[in-house]
JSON list of C-alpha atoms and ligand atoms in Angstrom, two decimals:
[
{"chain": "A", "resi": 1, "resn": "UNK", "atom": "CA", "xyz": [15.22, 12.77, 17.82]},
{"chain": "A", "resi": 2, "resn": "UNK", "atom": "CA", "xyz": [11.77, 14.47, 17.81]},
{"chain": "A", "resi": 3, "resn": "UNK", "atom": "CA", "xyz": [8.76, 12.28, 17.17]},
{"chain": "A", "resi": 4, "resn": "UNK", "atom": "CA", "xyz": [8.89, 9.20, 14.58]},
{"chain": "A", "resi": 5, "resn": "UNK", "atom": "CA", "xyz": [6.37, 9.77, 11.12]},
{"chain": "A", "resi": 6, "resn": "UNK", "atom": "CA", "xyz": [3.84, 7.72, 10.92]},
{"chain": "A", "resi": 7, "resn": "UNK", "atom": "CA", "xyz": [3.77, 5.88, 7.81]},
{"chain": "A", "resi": 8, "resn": "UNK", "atom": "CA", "xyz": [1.34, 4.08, 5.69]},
{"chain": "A", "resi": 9, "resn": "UNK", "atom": "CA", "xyz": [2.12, 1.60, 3.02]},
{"chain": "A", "resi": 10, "resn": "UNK", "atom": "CA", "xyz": [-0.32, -0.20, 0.33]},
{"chain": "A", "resi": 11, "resn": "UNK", "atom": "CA", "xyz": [0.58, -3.34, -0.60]},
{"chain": "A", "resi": 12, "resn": "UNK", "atom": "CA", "xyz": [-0.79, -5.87, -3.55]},
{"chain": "A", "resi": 13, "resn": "UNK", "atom": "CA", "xyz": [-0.30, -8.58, -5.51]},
{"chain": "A", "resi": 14, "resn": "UNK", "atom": "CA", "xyz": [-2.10, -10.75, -8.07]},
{"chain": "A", "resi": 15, "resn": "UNK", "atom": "CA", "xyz": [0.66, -13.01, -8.93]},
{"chain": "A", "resi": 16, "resn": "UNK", "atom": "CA", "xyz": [2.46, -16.61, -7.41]},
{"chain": "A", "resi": 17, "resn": "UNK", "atom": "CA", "xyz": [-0.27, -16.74, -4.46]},
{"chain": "A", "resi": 18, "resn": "UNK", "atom": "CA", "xyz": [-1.22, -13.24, -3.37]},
{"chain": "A", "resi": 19, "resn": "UNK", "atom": "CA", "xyz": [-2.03, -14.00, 0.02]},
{"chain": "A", "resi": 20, "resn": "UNK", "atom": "CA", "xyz": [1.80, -15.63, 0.80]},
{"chain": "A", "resi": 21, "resn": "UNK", "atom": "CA", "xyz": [2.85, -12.56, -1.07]},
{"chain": "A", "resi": 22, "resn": "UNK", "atom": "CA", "xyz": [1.49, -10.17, 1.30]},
{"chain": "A", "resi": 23, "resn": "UNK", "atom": "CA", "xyz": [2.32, -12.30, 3.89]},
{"chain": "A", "resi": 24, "resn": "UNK", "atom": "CA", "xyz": [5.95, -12.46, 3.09]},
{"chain": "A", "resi": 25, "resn": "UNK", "atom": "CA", "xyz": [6.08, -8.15, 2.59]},
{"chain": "A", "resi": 26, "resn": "UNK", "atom": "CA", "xyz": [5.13, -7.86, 6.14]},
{"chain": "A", "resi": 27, "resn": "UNK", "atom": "CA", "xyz": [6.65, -10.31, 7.69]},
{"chain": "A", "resi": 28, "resn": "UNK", "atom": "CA", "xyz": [9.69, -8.47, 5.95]},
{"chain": "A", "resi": 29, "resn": "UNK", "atom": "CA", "xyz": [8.80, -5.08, 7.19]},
{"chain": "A", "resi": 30, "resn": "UNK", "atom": "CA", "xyz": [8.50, -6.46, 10.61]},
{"chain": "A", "resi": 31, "resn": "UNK", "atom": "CA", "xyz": [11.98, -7.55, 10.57]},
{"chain": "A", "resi": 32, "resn": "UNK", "atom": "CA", "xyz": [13.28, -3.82, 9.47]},
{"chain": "A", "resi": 33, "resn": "UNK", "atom": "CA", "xyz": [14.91, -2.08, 12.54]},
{"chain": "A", "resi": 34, "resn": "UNK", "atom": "CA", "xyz": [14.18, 1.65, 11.39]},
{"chain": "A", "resi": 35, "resn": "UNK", "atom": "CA", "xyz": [10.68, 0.21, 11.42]},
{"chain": "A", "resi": 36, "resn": "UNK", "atom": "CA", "xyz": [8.41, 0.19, 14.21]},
{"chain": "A", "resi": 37, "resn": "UNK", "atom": "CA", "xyz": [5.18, -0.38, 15.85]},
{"chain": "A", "resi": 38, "resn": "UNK", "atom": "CA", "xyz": [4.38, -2.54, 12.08]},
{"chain": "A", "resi": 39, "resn": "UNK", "atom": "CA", "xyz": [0.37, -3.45, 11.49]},
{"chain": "A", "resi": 40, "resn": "UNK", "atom": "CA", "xyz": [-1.35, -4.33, 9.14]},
{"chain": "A", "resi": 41, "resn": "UNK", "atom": "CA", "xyz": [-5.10, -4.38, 8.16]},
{"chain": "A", "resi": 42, "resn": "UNK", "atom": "CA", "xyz": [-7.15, -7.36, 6.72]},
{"chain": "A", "resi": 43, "resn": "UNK", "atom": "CA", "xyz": [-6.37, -8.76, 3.48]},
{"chain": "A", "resi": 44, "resn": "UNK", "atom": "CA", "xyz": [-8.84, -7.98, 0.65]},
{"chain": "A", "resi": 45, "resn": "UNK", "atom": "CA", "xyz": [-9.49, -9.32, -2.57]},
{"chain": "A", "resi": 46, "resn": "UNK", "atom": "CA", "xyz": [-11.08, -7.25, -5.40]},
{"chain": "A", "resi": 47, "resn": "UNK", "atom": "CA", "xyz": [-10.92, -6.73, -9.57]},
{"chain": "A", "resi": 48, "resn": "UNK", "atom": "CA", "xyz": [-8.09, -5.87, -11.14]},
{"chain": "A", "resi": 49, "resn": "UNK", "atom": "CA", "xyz": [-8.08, -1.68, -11.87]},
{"chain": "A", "resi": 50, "resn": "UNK", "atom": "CA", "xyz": [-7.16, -1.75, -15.19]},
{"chain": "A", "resi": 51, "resn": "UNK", "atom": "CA", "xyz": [-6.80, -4.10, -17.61]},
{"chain": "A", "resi": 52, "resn": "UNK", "atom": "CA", "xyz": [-9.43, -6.95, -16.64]},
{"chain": "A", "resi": 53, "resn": "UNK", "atom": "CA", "xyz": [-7.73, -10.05, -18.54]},
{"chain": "A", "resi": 54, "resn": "UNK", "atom": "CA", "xyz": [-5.31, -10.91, -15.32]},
{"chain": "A", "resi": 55, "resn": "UNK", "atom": "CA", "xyz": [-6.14, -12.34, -11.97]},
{"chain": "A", "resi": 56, "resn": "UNK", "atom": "CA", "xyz": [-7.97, -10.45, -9.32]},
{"chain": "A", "resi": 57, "resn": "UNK", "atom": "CA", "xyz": [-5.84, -9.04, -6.60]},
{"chain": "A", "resi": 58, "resn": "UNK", "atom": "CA", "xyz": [-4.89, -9.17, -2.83]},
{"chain": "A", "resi": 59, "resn": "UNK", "atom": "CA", "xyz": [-4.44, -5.97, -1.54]},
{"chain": "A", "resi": 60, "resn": "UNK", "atom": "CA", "xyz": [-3.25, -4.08, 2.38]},
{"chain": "A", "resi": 61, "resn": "UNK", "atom": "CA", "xyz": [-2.29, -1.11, 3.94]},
{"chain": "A", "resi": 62, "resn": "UNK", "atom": "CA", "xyz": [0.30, -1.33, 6.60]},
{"chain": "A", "resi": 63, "resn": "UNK", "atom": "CA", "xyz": [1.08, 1.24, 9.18]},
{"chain": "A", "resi": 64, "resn": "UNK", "atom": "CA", "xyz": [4.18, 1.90, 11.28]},
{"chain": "A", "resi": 65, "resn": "UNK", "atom": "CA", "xyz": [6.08, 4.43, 12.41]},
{"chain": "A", "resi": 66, "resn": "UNK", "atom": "CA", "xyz": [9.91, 5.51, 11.01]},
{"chain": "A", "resi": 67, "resn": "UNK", "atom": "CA", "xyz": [12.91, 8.23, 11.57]},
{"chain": "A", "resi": 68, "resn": "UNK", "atom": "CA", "xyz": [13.39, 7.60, 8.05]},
{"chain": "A", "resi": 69, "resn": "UNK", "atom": "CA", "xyz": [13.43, 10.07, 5.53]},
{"chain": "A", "resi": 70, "resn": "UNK", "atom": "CA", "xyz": [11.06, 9.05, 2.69]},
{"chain": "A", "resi": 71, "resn": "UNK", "atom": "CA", "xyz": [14.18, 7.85, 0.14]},
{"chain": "A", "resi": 72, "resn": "UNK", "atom": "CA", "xyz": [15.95, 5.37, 2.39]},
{"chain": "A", "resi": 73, "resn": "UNK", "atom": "CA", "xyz": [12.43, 3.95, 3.27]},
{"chain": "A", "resi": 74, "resn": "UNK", "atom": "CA", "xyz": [11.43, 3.90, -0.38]},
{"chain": "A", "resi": 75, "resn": "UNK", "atom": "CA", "xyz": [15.06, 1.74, -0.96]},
{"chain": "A", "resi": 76, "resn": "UNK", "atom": "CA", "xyz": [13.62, -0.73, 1.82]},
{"chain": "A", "resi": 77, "resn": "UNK", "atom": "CA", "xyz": [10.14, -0.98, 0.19]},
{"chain": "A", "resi": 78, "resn": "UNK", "atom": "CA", "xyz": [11.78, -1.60, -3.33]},
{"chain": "A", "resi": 79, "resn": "UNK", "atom": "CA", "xyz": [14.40, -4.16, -1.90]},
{"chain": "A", "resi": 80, "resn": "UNK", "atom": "CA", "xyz": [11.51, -6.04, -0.15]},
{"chain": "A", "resi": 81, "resn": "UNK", "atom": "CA", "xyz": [9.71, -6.28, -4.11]},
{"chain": "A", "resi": 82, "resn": "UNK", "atom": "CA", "xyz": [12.81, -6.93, -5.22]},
{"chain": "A", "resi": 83, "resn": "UNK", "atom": "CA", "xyz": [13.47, -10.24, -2.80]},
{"chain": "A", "resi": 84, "resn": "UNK", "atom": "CA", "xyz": [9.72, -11.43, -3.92]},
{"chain": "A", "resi": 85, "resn": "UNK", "atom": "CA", "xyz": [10.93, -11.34, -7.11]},
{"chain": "A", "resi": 86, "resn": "UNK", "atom": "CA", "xyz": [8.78, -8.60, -8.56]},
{"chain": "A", "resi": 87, "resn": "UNK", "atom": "CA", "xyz": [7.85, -9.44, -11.83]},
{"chain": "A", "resi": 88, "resn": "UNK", "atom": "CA", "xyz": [5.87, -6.24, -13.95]},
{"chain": "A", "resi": 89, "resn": "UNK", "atom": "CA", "xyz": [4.92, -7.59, -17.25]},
{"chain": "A", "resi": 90, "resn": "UNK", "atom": "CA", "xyz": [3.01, -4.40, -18.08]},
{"chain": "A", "resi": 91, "resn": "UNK", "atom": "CA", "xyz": [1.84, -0.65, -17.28]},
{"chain": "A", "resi": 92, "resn": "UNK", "atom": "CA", "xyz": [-1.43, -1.28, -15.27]},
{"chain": "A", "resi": 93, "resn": "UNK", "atom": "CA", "xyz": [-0.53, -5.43, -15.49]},
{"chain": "A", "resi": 94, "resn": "UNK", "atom": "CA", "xyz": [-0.20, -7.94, -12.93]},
{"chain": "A", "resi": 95, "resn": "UNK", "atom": "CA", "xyz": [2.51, -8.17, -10.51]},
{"chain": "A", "resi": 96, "resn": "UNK", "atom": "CA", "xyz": [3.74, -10.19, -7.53]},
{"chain": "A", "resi": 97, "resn": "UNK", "atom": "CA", "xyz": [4.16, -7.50, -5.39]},
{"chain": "A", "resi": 98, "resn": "UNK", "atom": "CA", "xyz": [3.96, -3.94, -5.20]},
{"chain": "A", "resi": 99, "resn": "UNK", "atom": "CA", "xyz": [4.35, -1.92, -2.05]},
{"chain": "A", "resi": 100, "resn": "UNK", "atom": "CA", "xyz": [3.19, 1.90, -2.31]},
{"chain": "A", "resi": 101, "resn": "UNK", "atom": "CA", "xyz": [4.26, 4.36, -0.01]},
{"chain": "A", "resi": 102, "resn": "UNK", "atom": "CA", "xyz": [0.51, 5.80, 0.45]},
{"chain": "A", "resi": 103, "resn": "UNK", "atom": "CA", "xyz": [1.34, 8.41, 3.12]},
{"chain": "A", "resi": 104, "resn": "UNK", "atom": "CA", "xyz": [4.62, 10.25, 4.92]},
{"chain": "A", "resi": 105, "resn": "UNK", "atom": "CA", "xyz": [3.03, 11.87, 8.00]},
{"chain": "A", "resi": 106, "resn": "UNK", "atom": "CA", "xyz": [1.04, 14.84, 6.53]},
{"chain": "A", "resi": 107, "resn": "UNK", "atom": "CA", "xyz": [3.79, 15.71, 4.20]},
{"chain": "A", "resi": 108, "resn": "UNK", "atom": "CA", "xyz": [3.46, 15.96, 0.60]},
{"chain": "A", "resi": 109, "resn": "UNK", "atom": "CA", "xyz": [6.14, 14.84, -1.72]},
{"chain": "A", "resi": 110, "resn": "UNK", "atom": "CA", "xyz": [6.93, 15.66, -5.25]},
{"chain": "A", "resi": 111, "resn": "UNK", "atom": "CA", "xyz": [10.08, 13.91, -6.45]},
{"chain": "A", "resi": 112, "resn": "UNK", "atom": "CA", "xyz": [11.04, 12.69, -10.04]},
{"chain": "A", "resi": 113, "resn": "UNK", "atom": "CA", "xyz": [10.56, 8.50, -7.75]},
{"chain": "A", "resi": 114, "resn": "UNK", "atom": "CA", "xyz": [8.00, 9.77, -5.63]},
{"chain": "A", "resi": 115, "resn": "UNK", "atom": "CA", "xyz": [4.81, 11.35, -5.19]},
{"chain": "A", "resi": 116, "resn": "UNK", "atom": "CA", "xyz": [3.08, 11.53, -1.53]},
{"chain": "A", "resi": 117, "resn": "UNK", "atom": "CA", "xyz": [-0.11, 11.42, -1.09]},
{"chain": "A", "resi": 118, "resn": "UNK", "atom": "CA", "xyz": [0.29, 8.27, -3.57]},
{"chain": "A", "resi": 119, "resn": "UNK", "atom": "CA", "xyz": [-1.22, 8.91, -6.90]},
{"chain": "A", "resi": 120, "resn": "UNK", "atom": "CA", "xyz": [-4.73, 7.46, -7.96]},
{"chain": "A", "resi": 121, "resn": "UNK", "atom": "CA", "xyz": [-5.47, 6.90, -3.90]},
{"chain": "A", "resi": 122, "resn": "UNK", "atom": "CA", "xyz": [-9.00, 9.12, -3.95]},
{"chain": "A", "resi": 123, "resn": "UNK", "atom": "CA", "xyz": [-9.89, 6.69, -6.28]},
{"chain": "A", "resi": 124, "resn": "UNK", "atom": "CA", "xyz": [-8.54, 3.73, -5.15]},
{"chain": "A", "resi": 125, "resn": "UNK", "atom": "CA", "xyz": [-11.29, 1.80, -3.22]},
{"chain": "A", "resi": 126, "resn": "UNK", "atom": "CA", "xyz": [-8.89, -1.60, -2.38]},
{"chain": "A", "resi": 127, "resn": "UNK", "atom": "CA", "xyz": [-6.43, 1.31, -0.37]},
{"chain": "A", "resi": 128, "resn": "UNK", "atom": "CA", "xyz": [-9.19, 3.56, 0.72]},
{"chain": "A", "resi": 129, "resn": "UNK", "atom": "CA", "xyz": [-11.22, 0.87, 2.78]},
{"chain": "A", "resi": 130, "resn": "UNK", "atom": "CA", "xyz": [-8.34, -0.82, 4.26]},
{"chain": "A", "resi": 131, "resn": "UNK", "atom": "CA", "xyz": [-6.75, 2.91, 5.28]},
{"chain": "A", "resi": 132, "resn": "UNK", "atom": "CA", "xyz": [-10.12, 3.23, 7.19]},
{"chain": "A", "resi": 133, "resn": "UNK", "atom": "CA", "xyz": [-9.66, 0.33, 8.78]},
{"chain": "A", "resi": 134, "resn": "UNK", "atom": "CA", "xyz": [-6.26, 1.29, 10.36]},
{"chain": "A", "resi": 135, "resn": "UNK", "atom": "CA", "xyz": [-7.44, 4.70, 10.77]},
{"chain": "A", "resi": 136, "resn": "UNK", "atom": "CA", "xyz": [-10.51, 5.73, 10.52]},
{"chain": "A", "resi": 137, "resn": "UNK", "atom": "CA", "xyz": [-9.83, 9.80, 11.82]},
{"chain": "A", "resi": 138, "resn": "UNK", "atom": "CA", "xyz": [-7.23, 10.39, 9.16]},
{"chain": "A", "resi": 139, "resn": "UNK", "atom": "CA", "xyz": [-6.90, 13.38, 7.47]},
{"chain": "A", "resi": 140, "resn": "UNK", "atom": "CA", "xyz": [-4.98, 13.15, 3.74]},
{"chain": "A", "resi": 141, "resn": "UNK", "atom": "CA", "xyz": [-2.85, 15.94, 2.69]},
{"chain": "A", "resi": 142, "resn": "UNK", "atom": "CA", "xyz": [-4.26, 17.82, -0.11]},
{"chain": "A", "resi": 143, "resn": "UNK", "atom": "CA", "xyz": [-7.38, 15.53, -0.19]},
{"chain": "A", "resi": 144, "resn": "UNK", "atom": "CA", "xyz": [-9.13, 15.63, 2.88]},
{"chain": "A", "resi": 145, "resn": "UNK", "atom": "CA", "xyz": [-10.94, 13.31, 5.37]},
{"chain": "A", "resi": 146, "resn": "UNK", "atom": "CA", "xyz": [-10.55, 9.47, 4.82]},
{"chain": "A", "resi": 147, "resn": "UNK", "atom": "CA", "xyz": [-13.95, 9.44, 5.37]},
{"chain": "A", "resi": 148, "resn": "UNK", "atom": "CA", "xyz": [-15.06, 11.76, 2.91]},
{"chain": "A", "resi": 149, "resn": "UNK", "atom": "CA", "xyz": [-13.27, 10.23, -0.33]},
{"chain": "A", "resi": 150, "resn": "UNK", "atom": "CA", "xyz": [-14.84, 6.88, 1.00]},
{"chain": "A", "resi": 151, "resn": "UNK", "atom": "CA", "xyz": [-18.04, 7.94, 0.91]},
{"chain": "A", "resi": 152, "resn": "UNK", "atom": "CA", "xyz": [-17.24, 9.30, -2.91]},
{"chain": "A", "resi": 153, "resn": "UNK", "atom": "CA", "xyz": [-15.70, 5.91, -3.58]},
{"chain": "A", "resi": 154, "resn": "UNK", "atom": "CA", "xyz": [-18.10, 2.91, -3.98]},
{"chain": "A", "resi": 155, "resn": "UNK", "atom": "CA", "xyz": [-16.51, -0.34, -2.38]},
{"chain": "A", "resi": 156, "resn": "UNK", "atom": "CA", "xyz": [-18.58, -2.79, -5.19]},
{"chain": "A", "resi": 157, "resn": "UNK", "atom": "CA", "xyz": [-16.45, -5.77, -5.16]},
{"chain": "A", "resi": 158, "resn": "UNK", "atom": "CA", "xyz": [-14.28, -5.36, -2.85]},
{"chain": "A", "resi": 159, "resn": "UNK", "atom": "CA", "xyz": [-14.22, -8.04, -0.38]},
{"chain": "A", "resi": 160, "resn": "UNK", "atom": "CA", "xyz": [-12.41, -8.66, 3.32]},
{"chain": "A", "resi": 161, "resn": "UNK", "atom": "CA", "xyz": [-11.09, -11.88, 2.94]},
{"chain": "A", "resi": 162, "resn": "UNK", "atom": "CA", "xyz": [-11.00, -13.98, 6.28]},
{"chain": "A", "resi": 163, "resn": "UNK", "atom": "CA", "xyz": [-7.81, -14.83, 7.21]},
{"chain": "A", "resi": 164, "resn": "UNK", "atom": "CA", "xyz": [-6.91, -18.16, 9.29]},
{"chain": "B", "resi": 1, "resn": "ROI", "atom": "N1", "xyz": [-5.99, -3.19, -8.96]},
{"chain": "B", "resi": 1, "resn": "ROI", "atom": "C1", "xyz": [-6.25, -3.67, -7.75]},
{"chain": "B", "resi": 1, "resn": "ROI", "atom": "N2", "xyz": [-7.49, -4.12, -7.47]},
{"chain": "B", "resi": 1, "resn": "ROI", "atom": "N3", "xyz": [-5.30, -3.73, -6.77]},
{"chain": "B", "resi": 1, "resn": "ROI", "atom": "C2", "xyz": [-4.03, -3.30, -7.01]},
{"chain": "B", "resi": 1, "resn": "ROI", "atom": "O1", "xyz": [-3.17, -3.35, -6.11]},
{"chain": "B", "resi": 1, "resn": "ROI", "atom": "C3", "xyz": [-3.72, -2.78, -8.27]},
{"chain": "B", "resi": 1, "resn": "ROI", "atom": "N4", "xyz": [-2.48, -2.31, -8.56]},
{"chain": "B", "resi": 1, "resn": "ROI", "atom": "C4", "xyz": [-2.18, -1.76, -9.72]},
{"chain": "B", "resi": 1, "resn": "ROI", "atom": "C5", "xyz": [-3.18, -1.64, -10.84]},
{"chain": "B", "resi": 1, "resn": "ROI", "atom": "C6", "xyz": [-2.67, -2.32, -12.06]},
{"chain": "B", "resi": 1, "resn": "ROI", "atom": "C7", "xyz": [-3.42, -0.16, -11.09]},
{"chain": "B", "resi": 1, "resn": "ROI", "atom": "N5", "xyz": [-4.46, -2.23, -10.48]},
{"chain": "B", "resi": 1, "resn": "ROI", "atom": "C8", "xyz": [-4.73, -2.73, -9.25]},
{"chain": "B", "resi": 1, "resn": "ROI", "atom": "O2", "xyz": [-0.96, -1.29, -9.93]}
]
């Protein structure tokens, strides 16, 4: 085996206690063999994008590193929503957990269940500011430097919530 991809992975909920929720995903991705070298950035809470009548939401970004090819580690990110329950009421609605794969090392992927870099993320300020957080230096395939979509992406309400 070469050298493992690194891996980043959005995760957010605004459902049955959003913190425990996020809580629970990584504790579950920490407990994933193929995965490695887990972390995860602060928690932050911010306004729903989208419709505004539901609760605001918790949102992450975890890194870690993987021999996986993106599929199997999608399956593991959808079987972790799955055992939370994941509950969808509605394109754009609330949820009570969603885990994105954001980035596949500096691949790009187009399949008919995935697209990498993750769709929506130049505009996304609640995965752009904790992405800087884990890594400030990175460069996003076919959109450039972290830190130039942050500085195109006002952070308004998003807020670092401090974590016990
Ligand atoms: N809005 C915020 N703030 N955080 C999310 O994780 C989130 N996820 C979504 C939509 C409905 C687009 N809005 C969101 O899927």
């Amino acid at each position: 085996m070469s050298k493992p991809v690194q891996v980043f992975v959005g995760l957010g909920s605004n459902l049955n206690q959003p913190v425990e929720q996020l809580k629970r995903a990584v504790a579950a991705l920490l407990d994933v063999v193929d995965l490695n070298g887990v972390r995860c950035s602060s928690f932050y809470s911010g306004k729903p994008m989208g419709p505004q009548d539901q609760p605001d939401y918790v949102n992450a970004v975890v890194q870690l590193e993987t021999y996986l090819k993106p599929r199997p580690l999608l399956q593991i990110l959808q079987r972790i929503e799955e055992q939370q329950g994941r509950i969808r009421e509605r394109r754009w609605g609330e949820r009570t957990i969603d885990l994105d794969l954001l980035l596949y090392g500096d691949q790009c992927i187009d399949l008919p269940e995935l697209t990498v870099p993750h769709i929506g993320l130049a505009e996304r300020n609640f995965v752009l500011y904790p992405l800087q957080e884990m890594a400030p230096d990175l460069y996003i395939p076919q959109l450039g430097a972290l830190a130039q979509l942050i500085s195109a992406c006002p952070r308004t309400d998003l807020q670092k919530i401090k974590q016990t």
